[in-house]
PDB file of C-alpha atoms in Angstrom:
ATOM      1  CA  UNK A  25     -22.802 -47.653 -68.179  1.00  0.00           C
ATOM      2  CA  UNK A  26     -20.351 -48.720 -65.490  1.00  0.00           C
ATOM      3  CA  UNK A  27     -17.567 -48.274 -67.974  1.00  0.00           C
ATOM      4  CA  UNK A  28     -18.668 -44.661 -68.560  1.00  0.00           C
ATOM      5  CA  UNK A  29     -18.647 -43.868 -64.771  1.00  0.00           C
ATOM      6  CA  UNK A  30     -15.254 -45.468 -64.397  1.00  0.00           C
ATOM      7  CA  UNK A  31     -13.934 -43.426 -67.288  1.00  0.00           C
ATOM      8  CA  UNK A  32     -15.423 -40.207 -65.779  1.00  0.00           C
ATOM      9  CA  UNK A  33     -13.765 -40.799 -62.363  1.00  0.00           C
ATOM     10  CA  UNK A  34     -10.523 -41.591 -64.111  1.00  0.00           C
ATOM     11  CA  UNK A  35     -10.709 -38.271 -65.976  1.00  0.00           C
ATOM     12  CA  UNK A  36     -11.217 -36.409 -62.643  1.00  0.00           C
ATOM     13  CA  UNK A  37      -8.125 -38.014 -61.198  1.00  0.00           C
ATOM     14  CA  UNK A  38      -6.210 -37.091 -64.329  1.00  0.00           C
ATOM     15  CA  UNK A  39      -7.434 -33.436 -63.971  1.00  0.00           C
ATOM     16  CA  UNK A  40      -6.171 -33.215 -60.358  1.00  0.00           C
ATOM     17  CA  UNK A  41      -2.882 -34.693 -61.483  1.00  0.00           C
ATOM     18  CA  UNK A  42      -2.699 -32.195 -64.314  1.00  0.00           C
ATOM     19  CA  UNK A  43      -3.271 -29.314 -61.851  1.00  0.00           C
ATOM     20  CA  UNK A  44      -0.415 -30.511 -59.640  1.00  0.00           C
ATOM     21  CA  UNK A  45       1.752 -31.009 -62.721  1.00  0.00           C
ATOM     22  CA  UNK A  46       1.682 -27.315 -63.746  1.00  0.00           C
ATOM     23  CA  UNK A  47       2.887 -24.217 -61.841  1.00  0.00           C
ATOM     24  CA  UNK A  48      -0.386 -22.398 -62.510  1.00  0.00           C
ATOM     25  CA  UNK A  49      -2.380 -25.343 -61.226  1.00  0.00           C
ATOM     26  CA  UNK A  50      -0.361 -25.585 -58.046  1.00  0.00           C
ATOM     27  CA  UNK A  51      -0.864 -21.824 -57.483  1.00  0.00           C
ATOM     28  CA  UNK A  52      -4.638 -22.177 -57.929  1.00  0.00           C
ATOM     29  CA  UNK A  53      -4.748 -25.062 -55.489  1.00  0.00           C
ATOM     30  CA  UNK A  54      -2.565 -23.121 -52.980  1.00  0.00           C
ATOM     31  CA  UNK A  55      -4.770 -20.017 -52.997  1.00  0.00           C
ATOM     32  CA  UNK A  56      -7.916 -22.129 -52.973  1.00  0.00           C
ATOM     33  CA  UNK A  57      -6.740 -23.918 -49.848  1.00  0.00           C
ATOM     34  CA  UNK A  58      -5.975 -20.649 -48.039  1.00  0.00           C
ATOM     35  CA  UNK A  59      -9.318 -19.145 -49.106  1.00  0.00           C
ATOM     36  CA  UNK A  60     -11.120 -22.076 -47.512  1.00  0.00           C
ATOM     37  CA  UNK A  61      -8.869 -21.849 -44.410  1.00  0.00           C
ATOM     38  CA  UNK A  62      -9.540 -18.120 -43.817  1.00  0.00           C
ATOM     39  CA  UNK A  63     -13.265 -18.613 -44.447  1.00  0.00           C
ATOM     40  CA  UNK A  64     -13.378 -21.254 -41.678  1.00  0.00           C
ATOM     41  CA  UNK A  65     -11.339 -19.008 -39.302  1.00  0.00           C
ATOM     42  CA  UNK A  66     -13.724 -16.049 -39.847  1.00  0.00           C
ATOM     43  CA  UNK A  67     -16.753 -18.230 -39.075  1.00  0.00           C
ATOM     44  CA  UNK A  68     -15.110 -19.513 -35.862  1.00  0.00           C
ATOM     45  CA  UNK A  69     -14.222 -15.966 -34.709  1.00  0.00           C
ATOM     46  CA  UNK A  70     -17.768 -14.719 -35.271  1.00  0.00           C
ATOM     47  CA  UNK A  71     -19.218 -17.696 -33.432  1.00  0.00           C
ATOM     48  CA  UNK A  72     -16.821 -17.196 -30.498  1.00  0.00           C
ATOM     49  CA  UNK A  73     -17.600 -13.451 -30.302  1.00  0.00           C
ATOM     50  CA  UNK A  74     -21.359 -14.057 -30.202  1.00  0.00           C
ATOM     51  CA  UNK A  75     -20.941 -16.553 -27.362  1.00  0.00           C
ATOM     52  CA  UNK A  76     -18.874 -14.168 -25.200  1.00  0.00           C
ATOM     53  CA  UNK A  77     -20.772 -12.715 -22.181  1.00  0.00           C
ATOM     54  CA  UNK A  78     -21.666  -9.069 -22.642  1.00  0.00           C
ATOM     55  CA  UNK A  79     -19.881  -6.635 -20.328  1.00  0.00           C
ATOM     56  CA  UNK A  80     -22.271  -4.887 -17.999  1.00  0.00           C
ATOM     57  CA  UNK A  81     -22.430  -1.111 -18.218  1.00  0.00           C
ATOM     58  CA  UNK A  82     -20.622   0.589 -15.325  1.00  0.00           C
ATOM     59  CA  UNK A  83     -22.324   3.345 -13.386  1.00  0.00           C
ATOM     60  CA  UNK A  84     -20.612   5.886 -11.165  1.00  0.00           C
ATOM     61  CA  UNK A  85     -22.597   6.542  -7.995  1.00  0.00           C
ATOM     62  CA  UNK A  86     -22.142   9.953  -6.399  1.00  0.00           C
ATOM     63  CA  UNK A  87     -23.041  10.279  -2.724  1.00  0.00           C
ATOM     64  CA  UNK A  88     -24.370  13.550  -1.329  1.00  0.00           C
ATOM     65  CA  UNK A  89     -22.999  14.379   2.101  1.00  0.00           C
ATOM     66  CA  UNK A  90     -24.318  17.837   2.973  1.00  0.00           C
ATOM     67  CA  UNK A  91     -24.144  18.968   6.587  1.00  0.00           C
ATOM     68  CA  UNK A  92     -24.945  22.152   8.496  1.00  0.00           C
ATOM     69  CA  UNK A  93     -22.911  23.667  11.333  1.00  0.00           C
ATOM     70  CA  UNK A  94     -25.351  26.544  11.937  1.00  0.00           C
ATOM     71  CA  UNK A  95     -26.596  25.295  15.312  1.00  0.00           C
ATOM     72  CA  UNK A  96     -23.037  24.963  16.574  1.00  0.00           C
ATOM     73  CA  UNK A  97     -22.014  28.331  15.150  1.00  0.00           C
ATOM     74  CA  UNK A  98     -24.889  30.006  17.021  1.00  0.00           C
ATOM     75  CA  UNK A  99     -23.193  28.896  20.272  1.00  0.00           C
ATOM     76  CA  UNK A 100     -26.293  28.337  22.357  1.00  0.00           C
ATOM     77  CA  UNK A 101     -26.530  24.741  23.544  1.00  0.00           C
ATOM     78  CA  UNK A 102     -25.938  22.177  26.258  1.00  0.00           C
ATOM     79  CA  UNK A 103     -22.905  19.972  25.613  1.00  0.00           C
ATOM     80  CA  UNK A 104     -21.050  16.852  26.680  1.00  0.00           C
ATOM     81  CA  UNK A 105     -17.428  16.325  25.648  1.00  0.00           C
ATOM     82  CA  UNK A 106     -15.680  13.024  26.311  1.00  0.00           C
ATOM     83  CA  UNK A 107     -11.897  12.962  25.912  1.00  0.00           C
ATOM     84  CA  UNK A 108     -10.042   9.642  26.000  1.00  0.00           C
ATOM     85  CA  UNK A 109      -6.253   9.849  25.842  1.00  0.00           C
ATOM     86  CA  UNK A 110      -4.413   6.661  26.635  1.00  0.00           C
ATOM     87  CA  UNK A 111      -5.952   5.388  29.869  1.00  0.00           C
ATOM     88  CA  UNK A 112      -7.254   8.808  30.950  1.00  0.00           C
ATOM     89  CA  UNK A 113     -10.940   9.569  30.446  1.00  0.00           C
ATOM     90  CA  UNK A 114     -12.348  13.050  31.112  1.00  0.00           C
ATOM     91  CA  UNK A 115     -15.968  14.184  30.777  1.00  0.00           C
ATOM     92  CA  UNK A 116     -16.875  17.853  30.315  1.00  0.00           C
ATOM     93  CA  UNK A 117     -20.545  18.842  30.658  1.00  0.00           C
ATOM     94  CA  UNK A 118     -22.079  22.292  30.672  1.00  0.00           C
ATOM     95  CA  UNK A 119     -23.861  25.121  28.883  1.00  0.00           C
ATOM     96  CA  UNK A 120     -22.572  27.491  26.229  1.00  0.00           C
ATOM     97  CA  UNK A 121     -23.938  30.856  25.190  1.00  0.00           C
ATOM     98  CA  UNK A 122     -21.877  33.032  22.874  1.00  0.00           C
ATOM     99  CA  UNK A 123     -18.353  33.288  24.359  1.00  0.00           C
ATOM    100  CA  UNK A 124     -19.404  32.137  27.859  1.00  0.00           C
ATOM    101  CA  UNK A 125     -19.517  28.640  29.322  1.00  0.00           C
ATOM    102  CA  UNK A 126     -20.374  27.203  32.710  1.00  0.00           C
ATOM    103  CA  UNK A 127     -19.319  23.569  32.982  1.00  0.00           C
ATOM    104  CA  UNK A 128     -18.064  20.737  35.160  1.00  0.00           C
ATOM    105  CA  UNK A 129     -15.114  18.420  34.651  1.00  0.00           C
ATOM    106  CA  UNK A 130     -15.375  14.803  35.801  1.00  0.00           C
ATOM    107  CA  UNK A 131     -12.240  12.657  36.044  1.00  0.00           C
ATOM    108  CA  UNK A 132     -11.077   9.877  38.376  1.00  0.00           C
ATOM    109  CA  UNK A 133     -14.091  10.372  40.668  1.00  0.00           C
ATOM    110  CA  UNK A 134     -13.345  14.103  41.088  1.00  0.00           C
ATOM    111  CA  UNK A 135     -15.632  16.941  39.969  1.00  0.00           C
ATOM    112  CA  UNK A 136     -14.375  20.463  39.235  1.00  0.00           C
ATOM    113  CA  UNK A 137     -16.471  23.463  38.201  1.00  0.00           C
ATOM    114  CA  UNK A 138     -15.347  26.053  35.655  1.00  0.00           C
ATOM    115  CA  UNK A 139     -16.521  29.312  34.145  1.00  0.00           C
ATOM    116  CA  UNK A 140     -15.256  30.494  30.793  1.00  0.00           C
ATOM    117  CA  UNK A 141     -15.426  33.787  28.940  1.00  0.00           C
ATOM    118  CA  UNK A 142     -13.420  33.633  25.724  1.00  0.00           C
ATOM    119  CA  UNK A 143      -9.832  32.777  26.655  1.00  0.00           C
ATOM    120  CA  UNK A 144     -10.438  33.383  30.376  1.00  0.00           C
ATOM    121  CA  UNK A 145     -11.018  30.311  32.559  1.00  0.00           C
ATOM    122  CA  UNK A 146     -12.005  30.517  36.238  1.00  0.00           C
ATOM    123  CA  UNK A 147     -12.013  27.453  38.491  1.00  0.00           C
ATOM    124  CA  UNK A 148     -14.046  27.001  41.675  1.00  0.00           C
ATOM    125  CA  UNK A 149     -11.989  26.084  44.726  1.00  0.00           C
ATOM    126  CA  UNK A 150     -14.071  25.604  47.853  1.00  0.00           C
ATOM    127  CA  UNK A 151     -16.120  28.823  48.122  1.00  0.00           C
ATOM    128  CA  UNK A 152     -13.968  30.987  45.854  1.00  0.00           C
ATOM    129  CA  UNK A 153     -13.101  31.212  42.150  1.00  0.00           C
ATOM    130  CA  UNK A 154      -9.610  31.742  40.746  1.00  0.00           C
ATOM    131  CA  UNK A 155      -8.062  32.043  37.292  1.00  0.00           C
ATOM    132  CA  UNK A 156      -7.062  28.669  35.849  1.00  0.00           C
ATOM    133  CA  UNK A 157      -5.558  27.060  32.768  1.00  0.00           C
ATOM    134  CA  UNK A 158      -7.691  25.733  29.937  1.00  0.00           C
ATOM    135  CA  UNK A 159      -8.813  22.292  31.215  1.00  0.00           C
ATOM    136  CA  UNK A 160      -9.838  20.903  27.824  1.00  0.00           C
ATOM    137  CA  UNK A 161      -7.699  18.027  26.576  1.00  0.00           C
ATOM    138  CA  UNK A 162      -6.642  18.649  22.970  1.00  0.00           C
ATOM    139  CA  UNK A 163      -8.190  22.100  23.318  1.00  0.00           C
ATOM    140  CA  UNK A 164      -7.468  23.054  19.710  1.00  0.00           C
ATOM    141  CA  UNK A 165     -10.312  20.809  18.465  1.00  0.00           C
ATOM    142  CA  UNK A 166     -13.291  22.175  20.434  1.00  0.00           C
ATOM    143  CA  UNK A 167     -14.108  25.331  18.477  1.00  0.00           C
ATOM    144  CA  UNK A 168     -16.607  25.065  15.621  1.00  0.00           C
ATOM    145  CA  UNK A 169     -14.504  27.441  13.492  1.00  0.00           C
ATOM    146  CA  UNK A 170     -11.635  24.947  13.623  1.00  0.00           C
ATOM    147  CA  UNK A 171     -13.992  22.064  12.880  1.00  0.00           C
ATOM    148  CA  UNK A 172     -15.126  23.866   9.729  1.00  0.00           C
ATOM    149  CA  UNK A 173     -11.533  24.323   8.516  1.00  0.00           C
ATOM    150  CA  UNK A 174     -10.663  20.702   9.233  1.00  0.00           C
ATOM    151  CA  UNK A 175     -13.698  19.386   7.361  1.00  0.00           C
ATOM    152  CA  UNK A 176     -12.876  21.543   4.341  1.00  0.00           C
ATOM    153  CA  UNK A 177      -9.426  19.923   4.164  1.00  0.00           C
ATOM    154  CA  UNK A 178     -10.691  16.391   4.854  1.00  0.00           C
ATOM    155  CA  UNK A 179     -11.527  13.580   2.463  1.00  0.00           C
ATOM    156  CA  UNK A 180     -15.065  12.198   2.450  1.00  0.00           C
ATOM    157  CA  UNK A 181     -15.112   8.442   3.084  1.00  0.00           C
ATOM    158  CA  UNK A 182     -18.670   7.206   3.523  1.00  0.00           C
ATOM    159  CA  UNK A 183     -22.250   7.997   4.474  1.00  0.00           C
ATOM    160  CA  UNK A 184     -24.686   5.907   6.510  1.00  0.00           C
ATOM    161  CA  UNK A 185     -28.417   6.659   6.408  1.00  0.00           C
ATOM    162  CA  UNK A 186     -30.687   5.589   9.245  1.00  0.00           C
ATOM    163  CA  UNK A 187     -34.398   4.858   9.157  1.00  0.00           C
ATOM    164  CA  UNK A 188     -35.192   7.736  11.529  1.00  0.00           C
ATOM    165  CA  UNK A 189     -33.810  10.185   8.942  1.00  0.00           C
ATOM    166  CA  UNK A 190     -30.495  10.958  10.618  1.00  0.00           C
ATOM    167  CA  UNK A 191     -27.134  10.362   8.952  1.00  0.00           C
ATOM    168  CA  UNK A 192     -23.533   9.536   9.805  1.00  0.00           C
ATOM    169  CA  UNK A 193     -20.754  11.013   7.660  1.00  0.00           C
ATOM    170  CA  UNK A 194     -17.190   9.755   7.846  1.00  0.00           C
ATOM    171  CA  UNK A 195     -14.117  11.777   6.824  1.00  0.00           C
ATOM    172  CA  UNK A 196     -10.351  11.353   7.076  1.00  0.00           C
ATOM    173  CA  UNK A 197      -7.497  13.836   7.232  1.00  0.00           C
ATOM    174  CA  UNK A 198      -3.732  13.305   7.224  1.00  0.00           C
ATOM    175  CA  UNK A 199      -1.658  14.332  10.228  1.00  0.00           C
ATOM    176  CA  UNK A 200       0.395  16.636   8.022  1.00  0.00           C
ATOM    177  CA  UNK A 201      -2.714  18.562   6.989  1.00  0.00           C
ATOM    178  CA  UNK A 202      -3.854  18.855  10.604  1.00  0.00           C
ATOM    179  CA  UNK A 203      -0.502  20.298  11.633  1.00  0.00           C
ATOM    180  CA  UNK A 204      -0.665  22.793   8.781  1.00  0.00           C
ATOM    181  CA  UNK A 205      -4.154  23.945   9.827  1.00  0.00           C
ATOM    182  CA  UNK A 206      -3.508  24.032  13.570  1.00  0.00           C
ATOM    183  CA  UNK A 207       0.088  25.242  13.760  1.00  0.00           C
ATOM    184  CA  UNK A 208       0.917  26.363  10.217  1.00  0.00           C
ATOM    185  CA  UNK A 209       3.776  23.843  10.229  1.00  0.00           C
ATOM    186  CA  UNK A 210       4.753  22.033   7.044  1.00  0.00           C
ATOM    187  CA  UNK A 211       6.194  18.622   7.884  1.00  0.00           C
ATOM    188  CA  UNK A 212       7.242  15.684   5.742  1.00  0.00           C
ATOM    189  CA  UNK A 213       5.634  12.675   7.414  1.00  0.00           C
ATOM    190  CA  UNK A 214       3.828   9.543   6.175  1.00  0.00           C
ATOM    191  CA  UNK A 215       0.265  10.131   5.033  1.00  0.00           C
ATOM    192  CA  UNK A 216      -1.342   8.570   8.120  1.00  0.00           C
ATOM    193  CA  UNK A 217      -4.975   9.470   8.527  1.00  0.00           C
ATOM    194  CA  UNK A 218      -7.181  10.637  11.385  1.00  0.00           C
ATOM    195  CA  UNK A 219     -10.916  10.036  11.389  1.00  0.00           C
ATOM    196  CA  UNK A 220     -13.847  12.419  11.827  1.00  0.00           C
ATOM    197  CA  UNK A 221     -17.461  11.293  12.115  1.00  0.00           C
ATOM    198  CA  UNK A 222     -20.365  13.744  11.909  1.00  0.00           C
ATOM    199  CA  UNK A 223     -23.845  12.829  13.080  1.00  0.00           C
ATOM    200  CA  UNK A 224     -26.658  14.859  11.527  1.00  0.00           C
ATOM    201  CA  UNK A 225     -30.424  14.984  12.004  1.00  0.00           C
ATOM    202  CA  UNK A 226     -33.035  14.771   9.228  1.00  0.00           C
ATOM    203  CA  UNK A 227     -32.395  18.463   8.429  1.00  0.00           C
ATOM    204  CA  UNK A 228     -28.630  17.840   8.059  1.00  0.00           C
ATOM    205  CA  UNK A 229     -27.799  19.744  11.261  1.00  0.00           C
ATOM    206  CA  UNK A 230     -24.773  18.383  13.126  1.00  0.00           C
ATOM    207  CA  UNK A 231     -25.695  17.350  16.671  1.00  0.00           C
ATOM    208  CA  UNK A 232     -22.693  15.141  17.506  1.00  0.00           C
ATOM    209  CA  UNK A 233     -19.224  14.357  16.228  1.00  0.00           C
ATOM    210  CA  UNK A 234     -16.242  12.145  16.939  1.00  0.00           C
ATOM    211  CA  UNK A 235     -12.531  12.569  16.353  1.00  0.00           C
ATOM    212  CA  UNK A 236     -10.066   9.699  16.258  1.00  0.00           C
ATOM    213  CA  UNK A 237      -6.778  11.605  16.558  1.00  0.00           C
ATOM    214  CA  UNK A 238      -4.496   8.730  17.459  1.00  0.00           C
ATOM    215  CA  UNK A 239      -2.049   9.297  14.601  1.00  0.00           C
ATOM    216  CA  UNK A 240      -1.942  13.061  15.140  1.00  0.00           C
ATOM    217  CA  UNK A 241      -1.472  12.810  18.914  1.00  0.00           C
ATOM    218  CA  UNK A 242       1.093  10.008  18.614  1.00  0.00           C
ATOM    219  CA  UNK A 243       3.144  12.175  16.258  1.00  0.00           C
ATOM    220  CA  UNK A 244       2.957  15.142  18.634  1.00  0.00           C
ATOM    221  CA  UNK A 245       3.982  12.982  21.611  1.00  0.00           C
ATOM    222  CA  UNK A 246       6.570  11.010  19.621  1.00  0.00           C
ATOM    223  CA  UNK A 247       5.094   7.792  20.973  1.00  0.00           C
ATOM    224  CA  UNK A 248       1.975   5.718  20.201  1.00  0.00           C
ATOM    225  CA  UNK A 249      -1.005   6.954  22.245  1.00  0.00           C
ATOM    226  CA  UNK A 250      -4.710   6.414  21.551  1.00  0.00           C
ATOM    227  CA  UNK A 251      -6.619   9.703  21.449  1.00  0.00           C
ATOM    228  CA  UNK A 252     -10.344  10.219  20.774  1.00  0.00           C
ATOM    229  CA  UNK A 253     -12.843  13.029  21.325  1.00  0.00           C
ATOM    230  CA  UNK A 254     -16.621  12.629  21.389  1.00  0.00           C
ATOM    231  CA  UNK A 255     -18.869  15.716  21.327  1.00  0.00           C
ATOM    232  CA  UNK A 256     -22.651  15.790  21.683  1.00  0.00           C
ATOM    233  CA  UNK A 257     -24.960  18.830  21.695  1.00  0.00           C
ATOM    234  CA  UNK A 258     -28.579  19.422  22.730  1.00  0.00           C
ATOM    235  CA  UNK A 259     -31.079  22.116  23.815  1.00  0.00           C
ATOM    236  CA  UNK A 260     -30.142  24.369  20.909  1.00  0.00           C
ATOM    237  CA  UNK A 261     -31.247  27.976  21.465  1.00  0.00           C
ATOM    238  CA  UNK A 262     -32.582  27.277  24.974  1.00  0.00           C
ATOM    239  CA  UNK A 263     -29.652  28.414  27.141  1.00  0.00           C
ATOM    240  CA  UNK A 264     -30.279  31.592  29.140  1.00  0.00           C
ATOM    241  CA  UNK A 265     -27.650  34.202  29.927  1.00  0.00           C
ATOM    242  CA  UNK A 266     -24.605  32.819  31.757  1.00  0.00           C
ATOM    243  CA  UNK A 267     -23.445  35.044  34.619  1.00  0.00           C
ATOM    244  CA  UNK A 268     -19.901  35.216  35.879  1.00  0.00           C
ATOM    245  CA  UNK A 269     -19.641  33.609  39.356  1.00  0.00           C
TER     246      UNK A 269
END
């Protein structure tokens, strides 16, 4: 029996030798080897693919940032305006009804009283009133109509929601766009941004806002100067008729 097994193994070796000895045999062995090789590669690729972490689905989050300027457009409110330009700080506080304002200006320990009717400004000096220049620093930014135009041209940046229901909306606008809106000038300058922050109540009404106009003001002055405006409004609809002094 051992002789038979030995003879069988010997025949197998002879068959392998015969395959290598002929061109057809070598071709069969060549393609057989590559078939086994590609089969192993396919199994490895499938195994590797199954072990790869799955990519999480991406979601685009859109933020709503509605605001209302109605209460400001009605022009019946008490206001406080704080202008900080370089080292100079000026506070304006008064009442507004339609085109008329009665307000005080506080700066460097001095208080001055003003009356306004449209473009007319009257300043109190001792016991008399006389025509005066517009005392507002960066006066072009105080009107709600201008605020509306600026916001339309601005880029929305972020929104912060507070537990009380009020919100804070942040926008930015390039100095070049501001100059176009305010002066109709078209200038080729770097796209430096200025910041606007709106504060709204739970009904989306704007009750305060802030401008950081450092880049705009520095360009206008041709030198770096910090410039910010802070506006706050209250007592909407409660201001009685303002009489000319």
